[in-house]
Coordinates of C-alpha atoms in Angstrom, one line a residue:
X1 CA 0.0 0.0 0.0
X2 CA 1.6 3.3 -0.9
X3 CA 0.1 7.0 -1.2
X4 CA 0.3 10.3 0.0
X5 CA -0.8 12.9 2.9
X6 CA -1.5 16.6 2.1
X7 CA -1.3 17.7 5.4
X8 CA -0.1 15.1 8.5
X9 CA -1.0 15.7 11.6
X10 CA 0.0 14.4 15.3
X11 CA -1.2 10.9 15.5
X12 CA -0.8 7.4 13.5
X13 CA -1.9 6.3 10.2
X14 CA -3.5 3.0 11.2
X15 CA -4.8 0.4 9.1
X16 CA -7.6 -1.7 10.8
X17 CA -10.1 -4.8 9.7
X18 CA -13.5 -5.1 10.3
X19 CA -14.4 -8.2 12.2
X20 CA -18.7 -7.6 12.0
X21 CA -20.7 -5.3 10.1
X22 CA -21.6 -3.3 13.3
X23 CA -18.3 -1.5 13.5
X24 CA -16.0 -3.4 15.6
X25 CA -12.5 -3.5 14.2
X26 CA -8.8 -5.4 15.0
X27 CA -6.1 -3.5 14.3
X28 CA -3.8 -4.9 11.2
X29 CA -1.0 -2.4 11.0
X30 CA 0.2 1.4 11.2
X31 CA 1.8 2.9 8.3
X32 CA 5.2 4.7 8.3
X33 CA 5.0 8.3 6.6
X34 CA 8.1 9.3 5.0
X35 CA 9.6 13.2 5.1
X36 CA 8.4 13.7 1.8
X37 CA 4.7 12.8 3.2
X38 CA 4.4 9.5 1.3
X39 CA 4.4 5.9 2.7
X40 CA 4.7 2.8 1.0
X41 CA 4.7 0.3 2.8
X42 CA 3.7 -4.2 2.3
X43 CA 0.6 -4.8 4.1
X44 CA -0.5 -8.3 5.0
X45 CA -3.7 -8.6 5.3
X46 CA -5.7 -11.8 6.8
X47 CA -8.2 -12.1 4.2
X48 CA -9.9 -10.0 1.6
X49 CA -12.3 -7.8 3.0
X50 CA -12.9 -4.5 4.4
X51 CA -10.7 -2.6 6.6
X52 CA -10.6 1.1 8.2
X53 CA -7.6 3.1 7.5
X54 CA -7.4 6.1 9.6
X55 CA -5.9 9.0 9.0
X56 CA -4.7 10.4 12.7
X57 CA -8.4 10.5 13.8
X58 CA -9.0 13.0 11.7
X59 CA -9.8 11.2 8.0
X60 CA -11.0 7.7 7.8
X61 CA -11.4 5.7 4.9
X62 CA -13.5 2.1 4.3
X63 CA -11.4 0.4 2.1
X64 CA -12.0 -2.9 0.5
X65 CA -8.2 -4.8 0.6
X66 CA -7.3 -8.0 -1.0
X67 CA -4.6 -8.4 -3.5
X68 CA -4.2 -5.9 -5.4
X69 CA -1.6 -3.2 -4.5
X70 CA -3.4 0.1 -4.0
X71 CA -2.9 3.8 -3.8
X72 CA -4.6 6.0 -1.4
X73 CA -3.8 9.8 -1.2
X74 CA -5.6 12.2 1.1
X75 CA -5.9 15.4 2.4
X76 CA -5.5 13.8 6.4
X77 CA -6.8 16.6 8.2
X78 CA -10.3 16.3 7.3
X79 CA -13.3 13.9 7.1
X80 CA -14.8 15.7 4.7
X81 CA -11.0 16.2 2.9
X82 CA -10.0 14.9 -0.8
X83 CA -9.2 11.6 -0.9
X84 CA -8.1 8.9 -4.0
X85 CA -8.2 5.3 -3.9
X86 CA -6.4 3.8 -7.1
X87 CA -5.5 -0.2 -7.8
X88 CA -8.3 -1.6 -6.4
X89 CA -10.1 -4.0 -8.2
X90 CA -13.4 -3.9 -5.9
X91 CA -13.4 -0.4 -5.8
X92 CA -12.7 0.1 -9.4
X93 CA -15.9 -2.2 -10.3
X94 CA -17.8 -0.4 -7.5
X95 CA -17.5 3.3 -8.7
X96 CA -17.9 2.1 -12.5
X97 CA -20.9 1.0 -11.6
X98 CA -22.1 3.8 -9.7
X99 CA -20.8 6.1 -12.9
X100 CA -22.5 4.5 -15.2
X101 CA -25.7 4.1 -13.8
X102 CA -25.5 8.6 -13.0
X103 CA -24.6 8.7 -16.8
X104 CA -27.3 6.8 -18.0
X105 CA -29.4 8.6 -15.6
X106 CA -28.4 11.8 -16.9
X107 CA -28.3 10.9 -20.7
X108 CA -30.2 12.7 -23.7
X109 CA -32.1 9.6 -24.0
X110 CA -33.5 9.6 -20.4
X111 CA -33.9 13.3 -20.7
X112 CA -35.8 12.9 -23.4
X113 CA -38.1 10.4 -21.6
X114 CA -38.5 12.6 -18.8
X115 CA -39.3 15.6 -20.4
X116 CA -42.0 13.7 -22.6
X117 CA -43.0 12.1 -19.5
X118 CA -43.8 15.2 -17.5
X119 CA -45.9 16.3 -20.5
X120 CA -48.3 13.4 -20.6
X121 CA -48.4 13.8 -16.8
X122 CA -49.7 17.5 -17.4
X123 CA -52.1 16.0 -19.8
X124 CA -52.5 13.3 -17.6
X125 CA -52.3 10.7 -20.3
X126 CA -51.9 7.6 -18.1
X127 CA -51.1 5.2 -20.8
X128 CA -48.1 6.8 -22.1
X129 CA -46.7 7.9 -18.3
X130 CA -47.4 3.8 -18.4
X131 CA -45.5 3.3 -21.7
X132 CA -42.7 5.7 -20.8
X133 CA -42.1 3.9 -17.4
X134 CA -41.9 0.9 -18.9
X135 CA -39.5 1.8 -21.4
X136 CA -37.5 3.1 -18.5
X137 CA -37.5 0.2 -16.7
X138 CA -36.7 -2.0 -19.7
X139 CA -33.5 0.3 -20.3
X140 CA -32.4 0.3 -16.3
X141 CA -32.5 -3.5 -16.3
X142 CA -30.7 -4.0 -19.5
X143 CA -27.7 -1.6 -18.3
X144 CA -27.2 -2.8 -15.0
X145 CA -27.7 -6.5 -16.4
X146 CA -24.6 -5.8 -18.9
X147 CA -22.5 -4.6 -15.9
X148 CA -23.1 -7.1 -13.8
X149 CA -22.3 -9.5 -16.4
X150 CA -19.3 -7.9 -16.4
X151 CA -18.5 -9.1 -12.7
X152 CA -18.0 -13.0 -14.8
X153 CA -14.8 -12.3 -16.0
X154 CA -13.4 -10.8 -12.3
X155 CA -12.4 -12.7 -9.8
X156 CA -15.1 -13.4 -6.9
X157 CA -15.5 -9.3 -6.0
X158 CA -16.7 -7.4 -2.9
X159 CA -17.0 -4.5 -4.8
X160 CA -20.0 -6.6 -6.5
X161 CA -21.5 -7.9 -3.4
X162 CA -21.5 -4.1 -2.3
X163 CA -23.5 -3.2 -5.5
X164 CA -25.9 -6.8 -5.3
X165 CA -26.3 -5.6 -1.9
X166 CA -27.3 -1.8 -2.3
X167 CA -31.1 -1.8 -3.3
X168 CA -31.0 1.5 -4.6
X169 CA -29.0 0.2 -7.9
X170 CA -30.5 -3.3 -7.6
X171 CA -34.1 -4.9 -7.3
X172 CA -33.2 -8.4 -5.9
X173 CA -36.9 -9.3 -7.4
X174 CA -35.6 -8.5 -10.7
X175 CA -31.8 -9.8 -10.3
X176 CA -32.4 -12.8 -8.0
X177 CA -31.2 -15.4 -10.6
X178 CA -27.7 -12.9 -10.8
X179 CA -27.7 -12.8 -7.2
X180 CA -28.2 -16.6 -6.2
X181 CA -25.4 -17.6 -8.8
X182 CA -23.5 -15.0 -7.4
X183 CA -23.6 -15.6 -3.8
X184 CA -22.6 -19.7 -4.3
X185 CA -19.4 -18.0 -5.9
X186 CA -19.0 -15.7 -2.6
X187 CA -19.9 -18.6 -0.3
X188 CA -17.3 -20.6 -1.9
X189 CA -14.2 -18.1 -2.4
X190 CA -15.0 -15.6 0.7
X191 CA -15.6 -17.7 3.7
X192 CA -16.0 -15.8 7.0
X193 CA -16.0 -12.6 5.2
X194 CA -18.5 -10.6 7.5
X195 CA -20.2 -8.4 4.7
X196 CA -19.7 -11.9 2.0
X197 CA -21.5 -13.6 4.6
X198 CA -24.5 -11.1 4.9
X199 CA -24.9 -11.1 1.4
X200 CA -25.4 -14.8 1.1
X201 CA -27.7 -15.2 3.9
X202 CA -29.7 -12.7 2.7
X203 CA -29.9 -13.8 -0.6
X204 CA -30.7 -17.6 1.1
X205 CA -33.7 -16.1 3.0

């Protein structure tokens, strides 16, 4: 793990694993930070999963840590402070995701629809609000289908389980059959993984 501080302040930089999804934590390691305000330092981590790295109690990050070697640079004295994660598999899948569903969302097409759809509603045309939320729908579904498909050719992610488990970008009604398949993988390559394991037992029930 490697990056940069902006501005350091008293304190440790201390890496940290979550053991539950209620908060509790072990710590892992504290980084080193350089004159230059850079560390880069190997990390070994128990298993892939998600960890706190804390910026001297002043910046914390959730960070999802595995194999991949990763960059994180922040401003340190700040919650609300830049920060940049880089090299991270899981987090790269997760924040594609999450772009490409705002630029779809934002798209001339969409636009389109919703600017024909607020005219029927003024008309209060019921069957094409219908027709136009349909074709909505349809269009949702077949974007987030192609980028979960996507998730195949990765290895077993968290940064997928985060998206299957966020029901603001994913109707499990509509995605169950993506979702089973997807939690035998987790179940199988991310034992005891707290947030794996919460996935797959909701999935189950």
């Amino acid at each position: 793990m490697s990056g940069q501080v902006g501005f350091p302040q008293d304190g440790h930089i201390v890496l940290s694993r979550y053991t539950n999804t209620t908060g509790d934590v072990e710590i892992i390691d504290t980084l080193e930070l350089r004159d230059d305000y850079t560390f880069d330092q190997r990390v070994v981590v128990p298993q892939h999963g998600y960890y706190k790295l804390d910026f001297y109690g002043k910046q914390v990050l959730n960070i999802i840590l595995g194999e991949d070697d990763m960059i994180v640079n922040v401003d340190g004295n700040n919650q609300n402070g830049f920060s940049e994660i880089k090299g991270s598999k899981d987090h790269n899948y997760l924040i594609g995701f999450q772009q490409a569903v705002q630029q779809f969302q934002q798209s001339p097409e969409i636009t389109e629809l919703q600017e024909i759809y607020v005219e029927a509603q003024n008309d209060n045309d019921t069957e094409v609000m219908d027709s136009l939320r349909n074709s909505y729908v349809q269009l949702d579904q077949e974007l987030k289908m192609r980028l979960l498909r996507d998730a195949d050719t990765m290895r077993t992610s968290l940064g997928v389980v985060e998206v299957l488990r966020n029901q603001q970008y994913i109707d499990p009604d509509v995605f169950y059959d993506f979702m089973k398949e997807y939690a035998a993988r987790v179940e199988k390559d991310m034992p005891n993984t707290p947030v794996a394991d919460d996935f797959v037992t909701m999935v189950k029930n």
